[in-house]
Coordinates of C-alpha atoms in Angstrom, one line a residue:
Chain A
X1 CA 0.0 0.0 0.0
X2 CA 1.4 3.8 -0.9
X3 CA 1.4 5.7 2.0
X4 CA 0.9 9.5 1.7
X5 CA 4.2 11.8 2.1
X6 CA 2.8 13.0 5.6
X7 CA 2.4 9.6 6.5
X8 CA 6.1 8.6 5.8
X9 CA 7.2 11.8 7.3
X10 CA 5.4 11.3 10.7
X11 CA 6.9 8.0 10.4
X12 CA 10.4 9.1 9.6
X13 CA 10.5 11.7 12.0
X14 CA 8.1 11.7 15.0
X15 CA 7.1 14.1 16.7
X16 CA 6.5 13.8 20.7
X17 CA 7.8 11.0 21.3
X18 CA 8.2 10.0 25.2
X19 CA 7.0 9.4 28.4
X20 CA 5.2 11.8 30.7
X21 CA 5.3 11.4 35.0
X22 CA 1.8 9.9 34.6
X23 CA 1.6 10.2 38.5
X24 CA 1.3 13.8 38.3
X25 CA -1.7 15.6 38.8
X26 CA -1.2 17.7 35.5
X27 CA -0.6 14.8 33.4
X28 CA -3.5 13.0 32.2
X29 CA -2.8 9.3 30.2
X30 CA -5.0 7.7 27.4
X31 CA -3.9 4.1 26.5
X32 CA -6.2 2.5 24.0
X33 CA -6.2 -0.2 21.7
X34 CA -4.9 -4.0 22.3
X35 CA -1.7 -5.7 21.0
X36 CA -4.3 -8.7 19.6
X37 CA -5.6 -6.2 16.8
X38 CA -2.0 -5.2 15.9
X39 CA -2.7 -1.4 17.5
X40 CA -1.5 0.2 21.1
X41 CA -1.4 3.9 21.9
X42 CA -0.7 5.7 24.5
X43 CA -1.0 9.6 24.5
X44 CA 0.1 11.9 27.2
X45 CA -0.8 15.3 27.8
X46 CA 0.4 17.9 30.5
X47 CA -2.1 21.0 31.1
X48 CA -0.8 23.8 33.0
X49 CA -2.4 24.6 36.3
X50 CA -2.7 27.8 35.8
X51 CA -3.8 28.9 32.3
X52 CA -5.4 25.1 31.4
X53 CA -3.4 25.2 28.0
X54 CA -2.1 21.7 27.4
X55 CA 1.8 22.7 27.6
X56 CA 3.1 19.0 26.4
X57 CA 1.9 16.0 24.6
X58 CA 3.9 12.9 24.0
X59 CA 3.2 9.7 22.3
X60 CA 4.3 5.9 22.3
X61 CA 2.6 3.5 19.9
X62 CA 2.4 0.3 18.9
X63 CA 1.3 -0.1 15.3
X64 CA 1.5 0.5 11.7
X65 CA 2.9 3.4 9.7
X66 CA -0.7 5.4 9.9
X67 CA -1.1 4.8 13.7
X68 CA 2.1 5.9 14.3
X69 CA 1.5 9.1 12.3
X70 CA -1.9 10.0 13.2
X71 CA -0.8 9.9 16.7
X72 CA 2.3 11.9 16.6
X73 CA 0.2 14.3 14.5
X74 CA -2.5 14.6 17.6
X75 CA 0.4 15.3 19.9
X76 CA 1.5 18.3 17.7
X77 CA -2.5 19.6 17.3
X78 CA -2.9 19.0 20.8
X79 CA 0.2 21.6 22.2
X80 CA -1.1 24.8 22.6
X81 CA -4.7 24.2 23.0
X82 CA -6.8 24.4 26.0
X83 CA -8.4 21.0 26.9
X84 CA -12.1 22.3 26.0
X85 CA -10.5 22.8 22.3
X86 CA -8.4 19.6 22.3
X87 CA -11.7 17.8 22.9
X88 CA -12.9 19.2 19.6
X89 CA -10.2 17.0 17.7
X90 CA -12.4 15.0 15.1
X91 CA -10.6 12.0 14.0
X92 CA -11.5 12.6 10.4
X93 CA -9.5 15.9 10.4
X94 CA -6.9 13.3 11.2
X95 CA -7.6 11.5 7.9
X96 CA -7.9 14.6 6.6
X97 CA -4.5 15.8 6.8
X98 CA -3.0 12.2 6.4
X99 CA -4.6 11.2 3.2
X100 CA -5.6 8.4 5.2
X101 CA -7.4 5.2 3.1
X102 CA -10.0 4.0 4.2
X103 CA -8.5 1.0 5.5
X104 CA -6.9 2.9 7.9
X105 CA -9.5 5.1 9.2
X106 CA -9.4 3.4 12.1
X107 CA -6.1 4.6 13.2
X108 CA -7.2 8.1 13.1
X109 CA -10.1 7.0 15.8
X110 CA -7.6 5.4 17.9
X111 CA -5.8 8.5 18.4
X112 CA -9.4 10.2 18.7
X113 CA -9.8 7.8 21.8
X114 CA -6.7 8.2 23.4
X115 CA -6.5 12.0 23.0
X116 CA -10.3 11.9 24.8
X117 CA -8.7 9.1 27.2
X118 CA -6.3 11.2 28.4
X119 CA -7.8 14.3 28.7
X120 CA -11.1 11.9 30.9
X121 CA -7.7 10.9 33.3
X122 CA -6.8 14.4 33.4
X123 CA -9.9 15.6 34.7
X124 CA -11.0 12.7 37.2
X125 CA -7.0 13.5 38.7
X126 CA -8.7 16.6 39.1
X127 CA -11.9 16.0 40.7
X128 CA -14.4 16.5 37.8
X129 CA -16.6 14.0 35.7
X130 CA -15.3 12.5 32.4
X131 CA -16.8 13.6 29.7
X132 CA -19.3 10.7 27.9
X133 CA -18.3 10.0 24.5
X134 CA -21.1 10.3 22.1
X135 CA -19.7 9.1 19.1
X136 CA -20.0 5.0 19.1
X137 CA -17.1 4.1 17.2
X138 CA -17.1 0.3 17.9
Chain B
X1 CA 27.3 -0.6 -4.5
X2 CA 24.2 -2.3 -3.2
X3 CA 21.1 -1.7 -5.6
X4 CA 18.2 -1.0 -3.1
X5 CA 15.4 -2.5 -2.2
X6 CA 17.1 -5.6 -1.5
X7 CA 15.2 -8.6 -2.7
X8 CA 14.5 -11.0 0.1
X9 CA 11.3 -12.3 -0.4
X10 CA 11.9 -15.6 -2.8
X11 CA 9.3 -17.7 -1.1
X12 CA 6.6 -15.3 -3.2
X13 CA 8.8 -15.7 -6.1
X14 CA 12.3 -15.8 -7.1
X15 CA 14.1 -13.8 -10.5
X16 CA 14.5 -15.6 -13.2
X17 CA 17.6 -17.1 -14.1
X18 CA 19.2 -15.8 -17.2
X19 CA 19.8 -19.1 -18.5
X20 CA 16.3 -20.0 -18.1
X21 CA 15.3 -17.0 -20.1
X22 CA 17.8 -17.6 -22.4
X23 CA 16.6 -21.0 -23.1
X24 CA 13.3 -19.7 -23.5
X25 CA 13.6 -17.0 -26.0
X26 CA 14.1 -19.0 -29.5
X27 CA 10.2 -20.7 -28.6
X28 CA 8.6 -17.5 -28.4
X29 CA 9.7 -16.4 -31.8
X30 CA 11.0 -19.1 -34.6
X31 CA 10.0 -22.1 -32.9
X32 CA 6.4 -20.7 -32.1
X33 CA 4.8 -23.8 -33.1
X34 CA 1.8 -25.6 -31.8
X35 CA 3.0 -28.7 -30.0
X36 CA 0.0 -31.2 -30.9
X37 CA 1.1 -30.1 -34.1
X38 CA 1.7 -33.3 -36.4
X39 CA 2.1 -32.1 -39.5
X40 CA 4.7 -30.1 -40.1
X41 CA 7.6 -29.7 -38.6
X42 CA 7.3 -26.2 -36.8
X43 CA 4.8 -28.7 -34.6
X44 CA 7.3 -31.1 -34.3
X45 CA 9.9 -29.0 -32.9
X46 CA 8.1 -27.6 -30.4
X47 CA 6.9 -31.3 -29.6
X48 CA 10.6 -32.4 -29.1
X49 CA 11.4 -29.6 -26.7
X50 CA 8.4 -30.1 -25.1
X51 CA 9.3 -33.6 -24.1
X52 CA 12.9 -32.6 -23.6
X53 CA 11.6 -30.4 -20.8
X54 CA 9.4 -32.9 -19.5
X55 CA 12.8 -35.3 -18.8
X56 CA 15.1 -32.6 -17.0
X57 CA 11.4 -32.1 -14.7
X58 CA 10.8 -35.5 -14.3
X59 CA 15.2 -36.3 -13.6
X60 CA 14.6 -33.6 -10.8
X61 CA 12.2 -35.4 -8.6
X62 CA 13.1 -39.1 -9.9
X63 CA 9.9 -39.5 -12.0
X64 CA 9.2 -40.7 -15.3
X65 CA 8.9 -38.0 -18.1
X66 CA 5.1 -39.3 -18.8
X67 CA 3.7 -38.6 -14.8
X68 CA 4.6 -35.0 -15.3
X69 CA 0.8 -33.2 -16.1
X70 CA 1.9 -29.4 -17.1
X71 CA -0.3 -26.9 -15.7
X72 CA -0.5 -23.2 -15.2
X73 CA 0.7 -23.9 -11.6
X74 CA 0.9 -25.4 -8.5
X75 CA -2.3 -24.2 -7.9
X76 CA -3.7 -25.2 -10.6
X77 CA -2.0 -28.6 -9.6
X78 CA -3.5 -28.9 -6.1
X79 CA -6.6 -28.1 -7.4
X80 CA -6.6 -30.8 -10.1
X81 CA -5.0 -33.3 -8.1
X82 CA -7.8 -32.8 -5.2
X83 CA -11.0 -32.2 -7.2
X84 CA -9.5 -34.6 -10.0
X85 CA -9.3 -37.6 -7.1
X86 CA -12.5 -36.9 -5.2
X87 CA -14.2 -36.8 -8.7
X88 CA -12.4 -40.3 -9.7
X89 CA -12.1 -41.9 -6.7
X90 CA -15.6 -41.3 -5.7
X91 CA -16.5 -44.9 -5.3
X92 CA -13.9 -45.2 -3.1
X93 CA -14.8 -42.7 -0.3
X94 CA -15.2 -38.9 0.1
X95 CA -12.6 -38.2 3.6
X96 CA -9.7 -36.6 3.1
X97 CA -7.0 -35.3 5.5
X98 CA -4.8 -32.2 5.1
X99 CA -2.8 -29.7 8.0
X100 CA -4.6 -26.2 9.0
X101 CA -1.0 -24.6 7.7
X102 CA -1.3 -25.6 4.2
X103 CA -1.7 -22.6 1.5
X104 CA -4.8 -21.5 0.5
X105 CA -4.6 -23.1 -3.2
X106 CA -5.3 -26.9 -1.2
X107 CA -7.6 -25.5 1.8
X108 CA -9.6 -23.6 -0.2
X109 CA -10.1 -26.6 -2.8
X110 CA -11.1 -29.0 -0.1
X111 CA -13.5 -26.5 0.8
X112 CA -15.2 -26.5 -2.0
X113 CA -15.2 -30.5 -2.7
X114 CA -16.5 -30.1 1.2
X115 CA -19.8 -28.5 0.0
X116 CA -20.1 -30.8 -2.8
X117 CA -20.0 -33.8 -0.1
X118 CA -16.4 -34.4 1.0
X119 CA -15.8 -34.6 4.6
X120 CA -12.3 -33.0 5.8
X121 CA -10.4 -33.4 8.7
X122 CA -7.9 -30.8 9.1
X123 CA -4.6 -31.8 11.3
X124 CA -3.6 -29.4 14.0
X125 CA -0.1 -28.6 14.0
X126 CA 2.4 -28.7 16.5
X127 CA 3.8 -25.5 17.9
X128 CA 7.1 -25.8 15.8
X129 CA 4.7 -27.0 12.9
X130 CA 5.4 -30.2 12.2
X131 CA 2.8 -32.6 12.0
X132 CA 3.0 -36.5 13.1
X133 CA 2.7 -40.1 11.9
X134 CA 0.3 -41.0 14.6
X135 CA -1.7 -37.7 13.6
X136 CA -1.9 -38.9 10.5
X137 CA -2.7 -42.6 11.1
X138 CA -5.2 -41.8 13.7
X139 CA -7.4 -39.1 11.1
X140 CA -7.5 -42.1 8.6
X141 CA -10.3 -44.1 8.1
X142 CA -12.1 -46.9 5.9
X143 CA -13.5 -43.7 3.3
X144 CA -10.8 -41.9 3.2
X145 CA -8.7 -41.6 -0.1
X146 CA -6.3 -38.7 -0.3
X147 CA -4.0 -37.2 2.1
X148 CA -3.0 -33.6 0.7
X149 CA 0.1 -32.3 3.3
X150 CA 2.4 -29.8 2.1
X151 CA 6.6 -31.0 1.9
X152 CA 8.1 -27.4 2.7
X153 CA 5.8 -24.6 4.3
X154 CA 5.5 -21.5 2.5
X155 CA 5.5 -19.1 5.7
X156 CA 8.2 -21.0 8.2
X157 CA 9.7 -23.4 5.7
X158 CA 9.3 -26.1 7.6
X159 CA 9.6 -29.9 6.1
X160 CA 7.1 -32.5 7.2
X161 CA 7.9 -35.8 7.2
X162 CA 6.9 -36.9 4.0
X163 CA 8.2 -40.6 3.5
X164 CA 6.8 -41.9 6.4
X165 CA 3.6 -40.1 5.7
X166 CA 3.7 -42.2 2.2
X167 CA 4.8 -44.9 3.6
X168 CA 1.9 -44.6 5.8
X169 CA -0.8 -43.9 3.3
X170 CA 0.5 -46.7 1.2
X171 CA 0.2 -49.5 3.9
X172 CA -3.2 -48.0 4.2
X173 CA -4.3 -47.7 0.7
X174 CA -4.8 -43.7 1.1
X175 CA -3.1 -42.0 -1.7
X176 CA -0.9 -39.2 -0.7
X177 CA -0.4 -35.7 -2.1
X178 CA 2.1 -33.3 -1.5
X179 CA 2.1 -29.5 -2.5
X180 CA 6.0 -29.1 -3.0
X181 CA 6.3 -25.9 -4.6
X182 CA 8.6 -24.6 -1.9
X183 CA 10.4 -27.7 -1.6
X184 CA 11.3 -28.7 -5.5
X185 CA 14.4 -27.4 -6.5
X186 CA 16.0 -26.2 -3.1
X187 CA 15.9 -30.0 -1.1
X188 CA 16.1 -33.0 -2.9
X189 CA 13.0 -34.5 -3.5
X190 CA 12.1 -38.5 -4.8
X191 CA 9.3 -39.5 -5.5
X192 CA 10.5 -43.1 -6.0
X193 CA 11.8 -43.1 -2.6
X194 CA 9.4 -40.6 -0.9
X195 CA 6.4 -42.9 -2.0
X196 CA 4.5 -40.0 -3.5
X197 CA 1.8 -40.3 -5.9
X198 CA 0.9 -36.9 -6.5
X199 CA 2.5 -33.7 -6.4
X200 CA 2.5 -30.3 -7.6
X201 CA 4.9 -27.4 -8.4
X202 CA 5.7 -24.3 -9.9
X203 CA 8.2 -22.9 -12.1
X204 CA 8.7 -19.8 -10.4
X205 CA 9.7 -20.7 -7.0
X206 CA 12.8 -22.1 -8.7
X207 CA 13.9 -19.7 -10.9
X208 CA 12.0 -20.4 -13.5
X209 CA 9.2 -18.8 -15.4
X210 CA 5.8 -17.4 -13.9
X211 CA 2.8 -19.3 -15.7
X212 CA 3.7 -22.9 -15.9
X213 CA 3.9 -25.8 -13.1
X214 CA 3.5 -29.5 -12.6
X215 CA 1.4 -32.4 -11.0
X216 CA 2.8 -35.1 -10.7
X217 CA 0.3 -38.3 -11.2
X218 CA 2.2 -41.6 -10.3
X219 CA 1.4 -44.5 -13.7
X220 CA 2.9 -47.4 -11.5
X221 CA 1.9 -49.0 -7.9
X222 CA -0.3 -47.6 -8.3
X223 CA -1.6 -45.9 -11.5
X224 CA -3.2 -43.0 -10.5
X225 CA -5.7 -40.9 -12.5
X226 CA -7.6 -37.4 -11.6
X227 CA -10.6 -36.1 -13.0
X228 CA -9.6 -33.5 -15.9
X229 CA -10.9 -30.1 -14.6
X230 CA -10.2 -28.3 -18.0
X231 CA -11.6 -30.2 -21.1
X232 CA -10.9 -30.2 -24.6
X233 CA -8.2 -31.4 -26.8
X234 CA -7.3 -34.0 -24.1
X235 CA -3.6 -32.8 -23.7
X236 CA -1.4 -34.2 -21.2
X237 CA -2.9 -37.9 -21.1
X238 CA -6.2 -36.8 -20.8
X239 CA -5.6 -34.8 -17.7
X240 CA -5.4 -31.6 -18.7
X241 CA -6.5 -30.0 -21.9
X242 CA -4.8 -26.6 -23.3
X243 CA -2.4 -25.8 -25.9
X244 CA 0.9 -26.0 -24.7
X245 CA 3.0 -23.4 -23.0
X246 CA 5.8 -24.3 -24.9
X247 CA 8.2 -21.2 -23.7
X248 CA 7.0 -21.7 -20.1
X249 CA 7.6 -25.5 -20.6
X250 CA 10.8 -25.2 -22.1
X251 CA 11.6 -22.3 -18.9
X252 CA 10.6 -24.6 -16.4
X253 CA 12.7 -27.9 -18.0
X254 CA 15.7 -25.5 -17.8
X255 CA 15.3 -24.2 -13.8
X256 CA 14.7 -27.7 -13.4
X257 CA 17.6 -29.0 -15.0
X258 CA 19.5 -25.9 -12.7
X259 CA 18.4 -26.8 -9.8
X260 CA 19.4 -30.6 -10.0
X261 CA 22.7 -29.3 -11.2
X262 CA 23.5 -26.8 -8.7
X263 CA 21.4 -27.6 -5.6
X264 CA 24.3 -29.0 -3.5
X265 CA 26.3 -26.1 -4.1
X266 CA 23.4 -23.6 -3.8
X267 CA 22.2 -24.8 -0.7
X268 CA 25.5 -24.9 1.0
X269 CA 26.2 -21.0 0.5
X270 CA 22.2 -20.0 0.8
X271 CA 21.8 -21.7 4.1
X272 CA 25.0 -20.1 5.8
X273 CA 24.2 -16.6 4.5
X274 CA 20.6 -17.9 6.4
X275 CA 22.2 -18.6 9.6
X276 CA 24.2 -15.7 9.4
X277 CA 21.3 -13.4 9.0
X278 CA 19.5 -15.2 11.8
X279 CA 22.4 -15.4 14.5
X280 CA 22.6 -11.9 14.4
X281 CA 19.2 -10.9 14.5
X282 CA 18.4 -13.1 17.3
X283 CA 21.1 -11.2 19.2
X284 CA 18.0 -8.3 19.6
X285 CA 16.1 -8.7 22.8
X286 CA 12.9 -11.0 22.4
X287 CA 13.1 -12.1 18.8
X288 CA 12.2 -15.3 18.1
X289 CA 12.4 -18.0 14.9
X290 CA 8.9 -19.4 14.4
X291 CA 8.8 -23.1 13.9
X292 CA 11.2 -25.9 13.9
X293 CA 14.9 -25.1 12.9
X294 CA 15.8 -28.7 12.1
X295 CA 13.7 -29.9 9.6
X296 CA 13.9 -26.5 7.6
X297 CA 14.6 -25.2 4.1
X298 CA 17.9 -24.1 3.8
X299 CA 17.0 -20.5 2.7
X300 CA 13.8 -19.8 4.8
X301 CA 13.9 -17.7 7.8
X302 CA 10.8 -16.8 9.8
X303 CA 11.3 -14.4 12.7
X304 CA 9.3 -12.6 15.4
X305 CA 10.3 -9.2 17.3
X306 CA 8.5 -8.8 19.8
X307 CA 6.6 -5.5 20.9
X308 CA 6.8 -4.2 17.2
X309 CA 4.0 -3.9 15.0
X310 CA 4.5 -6.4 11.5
X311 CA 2.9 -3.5 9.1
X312 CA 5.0 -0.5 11.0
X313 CA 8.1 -2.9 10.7
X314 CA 7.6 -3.6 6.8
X315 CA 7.8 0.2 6.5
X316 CA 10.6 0.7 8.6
X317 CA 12.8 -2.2 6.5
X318 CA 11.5 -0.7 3.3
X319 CA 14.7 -1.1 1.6
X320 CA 14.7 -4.7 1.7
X321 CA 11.5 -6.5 0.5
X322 CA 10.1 -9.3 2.9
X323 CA 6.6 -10.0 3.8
X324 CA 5.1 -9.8 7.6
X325 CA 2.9 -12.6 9.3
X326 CA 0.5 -9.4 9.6
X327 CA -2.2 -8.8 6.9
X328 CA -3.0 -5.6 7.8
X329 CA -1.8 -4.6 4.1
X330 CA -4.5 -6.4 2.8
X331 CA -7.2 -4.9 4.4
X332 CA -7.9 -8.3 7.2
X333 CA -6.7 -7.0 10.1
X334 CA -5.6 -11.3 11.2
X335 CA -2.6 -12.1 11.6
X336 CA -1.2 -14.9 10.0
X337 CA -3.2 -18.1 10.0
X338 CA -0.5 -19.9 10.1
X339 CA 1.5 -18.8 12.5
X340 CA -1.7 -17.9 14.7
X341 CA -2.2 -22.4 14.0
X342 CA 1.4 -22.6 15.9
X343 CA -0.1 -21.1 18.8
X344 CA 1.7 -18.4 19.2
X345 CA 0.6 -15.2 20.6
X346 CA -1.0 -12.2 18.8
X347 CA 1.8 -10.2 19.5
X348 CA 4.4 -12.1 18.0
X349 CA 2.4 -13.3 14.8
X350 CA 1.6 -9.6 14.1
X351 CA 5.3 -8.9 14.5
X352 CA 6.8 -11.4 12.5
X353 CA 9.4 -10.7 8.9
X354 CA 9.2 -13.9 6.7
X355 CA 12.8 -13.8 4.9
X356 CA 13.6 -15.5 1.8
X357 CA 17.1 -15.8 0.3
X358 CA 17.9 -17.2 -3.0
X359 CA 20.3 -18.2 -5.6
X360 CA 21.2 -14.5 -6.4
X361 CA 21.6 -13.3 -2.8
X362 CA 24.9 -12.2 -1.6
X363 CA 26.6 -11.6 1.4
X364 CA 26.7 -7.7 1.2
X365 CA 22.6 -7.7 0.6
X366 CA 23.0 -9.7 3.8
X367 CA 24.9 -7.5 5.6
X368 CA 22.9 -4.5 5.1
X369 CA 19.6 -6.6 6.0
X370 CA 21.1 -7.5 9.2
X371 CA 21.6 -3.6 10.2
X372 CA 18.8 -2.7 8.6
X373 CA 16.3 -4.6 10.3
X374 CA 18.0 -4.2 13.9
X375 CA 18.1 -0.5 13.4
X376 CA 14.2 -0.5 12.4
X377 CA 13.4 -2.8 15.6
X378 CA 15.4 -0.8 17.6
X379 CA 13.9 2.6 16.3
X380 CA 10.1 0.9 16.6
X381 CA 10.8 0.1 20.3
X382 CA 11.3 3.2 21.4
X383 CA 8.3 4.5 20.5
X384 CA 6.3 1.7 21.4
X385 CA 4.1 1.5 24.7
X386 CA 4.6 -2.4 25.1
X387 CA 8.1 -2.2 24.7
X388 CA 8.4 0.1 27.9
X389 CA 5.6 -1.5 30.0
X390 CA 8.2 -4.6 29.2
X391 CA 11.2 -3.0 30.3
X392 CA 9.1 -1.9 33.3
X393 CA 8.5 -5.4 34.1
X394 CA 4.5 -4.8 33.6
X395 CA 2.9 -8.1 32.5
X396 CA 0.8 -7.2 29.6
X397 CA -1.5 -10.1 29.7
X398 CA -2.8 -8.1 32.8
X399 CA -3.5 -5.0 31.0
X400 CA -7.4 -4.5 30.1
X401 CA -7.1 -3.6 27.1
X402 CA -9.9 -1.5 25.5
X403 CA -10.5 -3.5 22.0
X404 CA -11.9 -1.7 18.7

């Protein structure tokens, strides 16, 4: 299969890679997927106290060329936005930007889930509800 | 200097050999004729090398040049040779027995003599993937007629025990079947002394031409005969009608005639490069050969590395070509069936590179493989989550995973 040129750079050179203190307060932790299907991610993000603007994101992932790249991808949207925007990341502006096929479209939903993972550990850490997903993606 | 990608996939198919082509060349242009031509001689030329084709096949694998049935390939071959018997031999019985790791070209044929009223039983294999006599002897019973079992597998490369599977099926009166096309032409194979009475392979496997294989169809103790499952002129003894491939014959006699030549030699310098490639790979943390080293074609290598991803890995070792256990490429998300039919693990069978050397391969492309792959593993690792939960000492069959 051809993979798109954003693909293979995400691939080549990602972005955010690394591990987070996922014991901190600020740091929330999505880790979706299963090693079965061939797909594991896990997305970090730290949100400063003070503003609420997520000040780092870093990925590891377990998966194909388009997992890899839609994830390091939502680390890069995710820097820089408060959590109320991050939680406005669709995954098809993910496929979007990928070229993804749609074979793959499931990657970009993966990284969906773990970006709203994360932010859901984030905010129980912090003593508020998670926030229901209403989109049923499986 | 090393021309990239590195070819190292030869259990899909191998290059040519120049000589093979070569040999071809004259039958595709002046010698174009028809060989059920009788009368004239352009007919008669192509006849002659026809049969002179059929001789260096049949030397190959000890047979006589009239049991070799040319077909389009070996899977044309498995399916004549399986629908041909349960067709011919109905009077005998309808059970026949095969392995869950054989390719698709016999499982898929037995499935569909299944719905037309054949009853299969389908051996489970061992974890290294061999299969075994008492297996065999306990799946066989009064109706059954045909035992189809693979010599070589395609995916892990390794080699059942054929001659005392024949053996077996002989004392029984079962006739055996073996889908060789990995095996022909890189191990020696007999068919006197293996006891086989039907058996398929393929021309480009063994450096020969795409387009053109074999059945073999045993004329003494005893005399088989299949079913034709192409009809018309009643070419090849009946058993298969269709003009000729006279090129693709003439290809085929050649790699043949190759491989019986050079084997010995071949398999000496193919099977250290093999090793070579293997040692040094398994020198990387959790990576694993899949199925059993000893009985093993000499230029197969199978391995696992665990915690990376098989798709993600193929595009990390993109300058050398080798297929992955995973099918994620092809849209099913499985992973291998037959490395799943081993037993092993998700994991593993999703992260597994199937190499392939051949006749061409040389040390330097092995070289580079070697440093290419480790650096590709390495690289994957670090970005992958079950890598560190590993080094972390986190069991991950603990881990509730949240499934899509």
């Amino acid at each position: 299969m051809a993979y798109s040129e954003k693909v293979i750079d995400h691939y080549t050179n990602p972005r955010n890679i690394g591990t987070l203190d996922k014991s901190s307060k600020q740091v929330g932790t999505g880790l979706v997927g299963a090693p079965e299907c061939g797909d594991v991610m896990r997305l970090q993000i730290e949100v400063d106290e003070v503003t609420g603007i997520i000040k780092d994101a870093k990925f590891k992932t377990f998966g194909c060329g388009s997992a890899i790249a839609s994830s390091s991808l939502a680390t890069e949207w995710l820097k820089g936005k408060s959590v109320n925007d991050a939680l406005k990341i669709d995954n098809m502006d993910i496929v979007e930007e990928l070229a993804l096929p749609p074979v793959k479209i499931h990657c970009s939903v993966l990284a969906e889930d773990a970006i709203k993972s994360a932010i859901n550990d984030y905010r129980v850490k912090n003593g508020l509800e998670p926030i229901e997903d209403d989109k049923k993606h499986y | 200097m090393l021309k990239l990608p590195i070819y190292l996939d030869n259990n899909a198919t191998t290059p040519m050999d120049p000589r093979v082509l070569e040999a071809m060349l004259p039958y595709f242009t002046d010698n174009f004729g028809n060989a059920a031509s009788r009368n004239h001689s352009f007919g008669w030329k192509a006849e002659e090398a026809v049969d002179y084709a059929r001789e260096q096949m049949a030397a190959l694998i000890n047979a006589d040049a009239k049991e070799i049935i040319i077909t389009s390939g070996a899977t044309e071959s498995n399916n004549l040779a399986i629908k041909g018997v349960f067709e011919m031999y109905a009077a005998k019985g309808n059970h026949f027995i095969t392995v869950e790791t054989e390719h698709k070209a016999v499982l898929d044929t037995l499935k569909h003599i299944e719905k037309a009223g054949a009853e299969v039983t389908y051996l489970k294999a061992r974890e290294d993937g061999l299969i075994t006599i008492e297996q065999v002897e306990a799946a066989i019973k009064p109706n059954t007629v045909l035992a189809s079992i693979m010599y070589a597998n395609n995916e892990i490369g390794v080699i059942q025990p054929i001659r005392e599977i024949a053996q077996l099926c002989k004392s029984k009166g079962v006739l055996f079947h073996t889908d060789a096309t990995q095996a022909v032409g890189k191990i020696p194979v007999d068919v006197i002394a293996d006891g086989i009475d039907l058996m398929s392979f393929s021309g480009h496997k063994m450096y020969g031409p795409k387009g053109v294989g074999v059945l073999y169809v045993r004329r003494k103790n005893p005399r088989i005969k299949v079913t034709a499952q192409m009809d018309g002129g009643g070419h090849e003894r009946g058993m298969r009608s269709g003009t000729l491939n006279v090129p693709g014959i003439v290809g085929l006699g050649k790699a043949c005639e190759l491989c019986r030549l050079e084997m010995a030699e071949d398999t000496a310098r193919i099977s250290k490069m093999r090793d070579r490639l293997e040692q040094s790979l398994l020198v990387l943390e959790e990576s694993y050969i899949n199925g059993n080293t000893e009985h093993r074609l000499p230029h197969v290598s199978n391995m696992s590395f665990k915690y990376v991803e098989g798709e993600g890995l193929i595009m990390g070792v993109k300058d050398i070509a080798v297929s992955s256990g995973s099918a994620c490429t092809s849209a099913s998300l499985e992973p291998s069936y037959v490395l799943k039919a081993l037993g092993l693990d998700d994991e593993l069978a999703h992260s597994s590179l199937r190499f392939g050397l051949s006749r061409f391969t040389t040390d330097e492309e092995v070289d580079f493989a070697i440093n290419h792959v480790k650096e590709a593993v390495t690289k994957l690792r670090d970005m992958s989550p079950l890598w560190e939960m590993f080094k972390e000492g986190i069991d991950l069959k603990t881990i509730v995973w949240q499934e899509h």
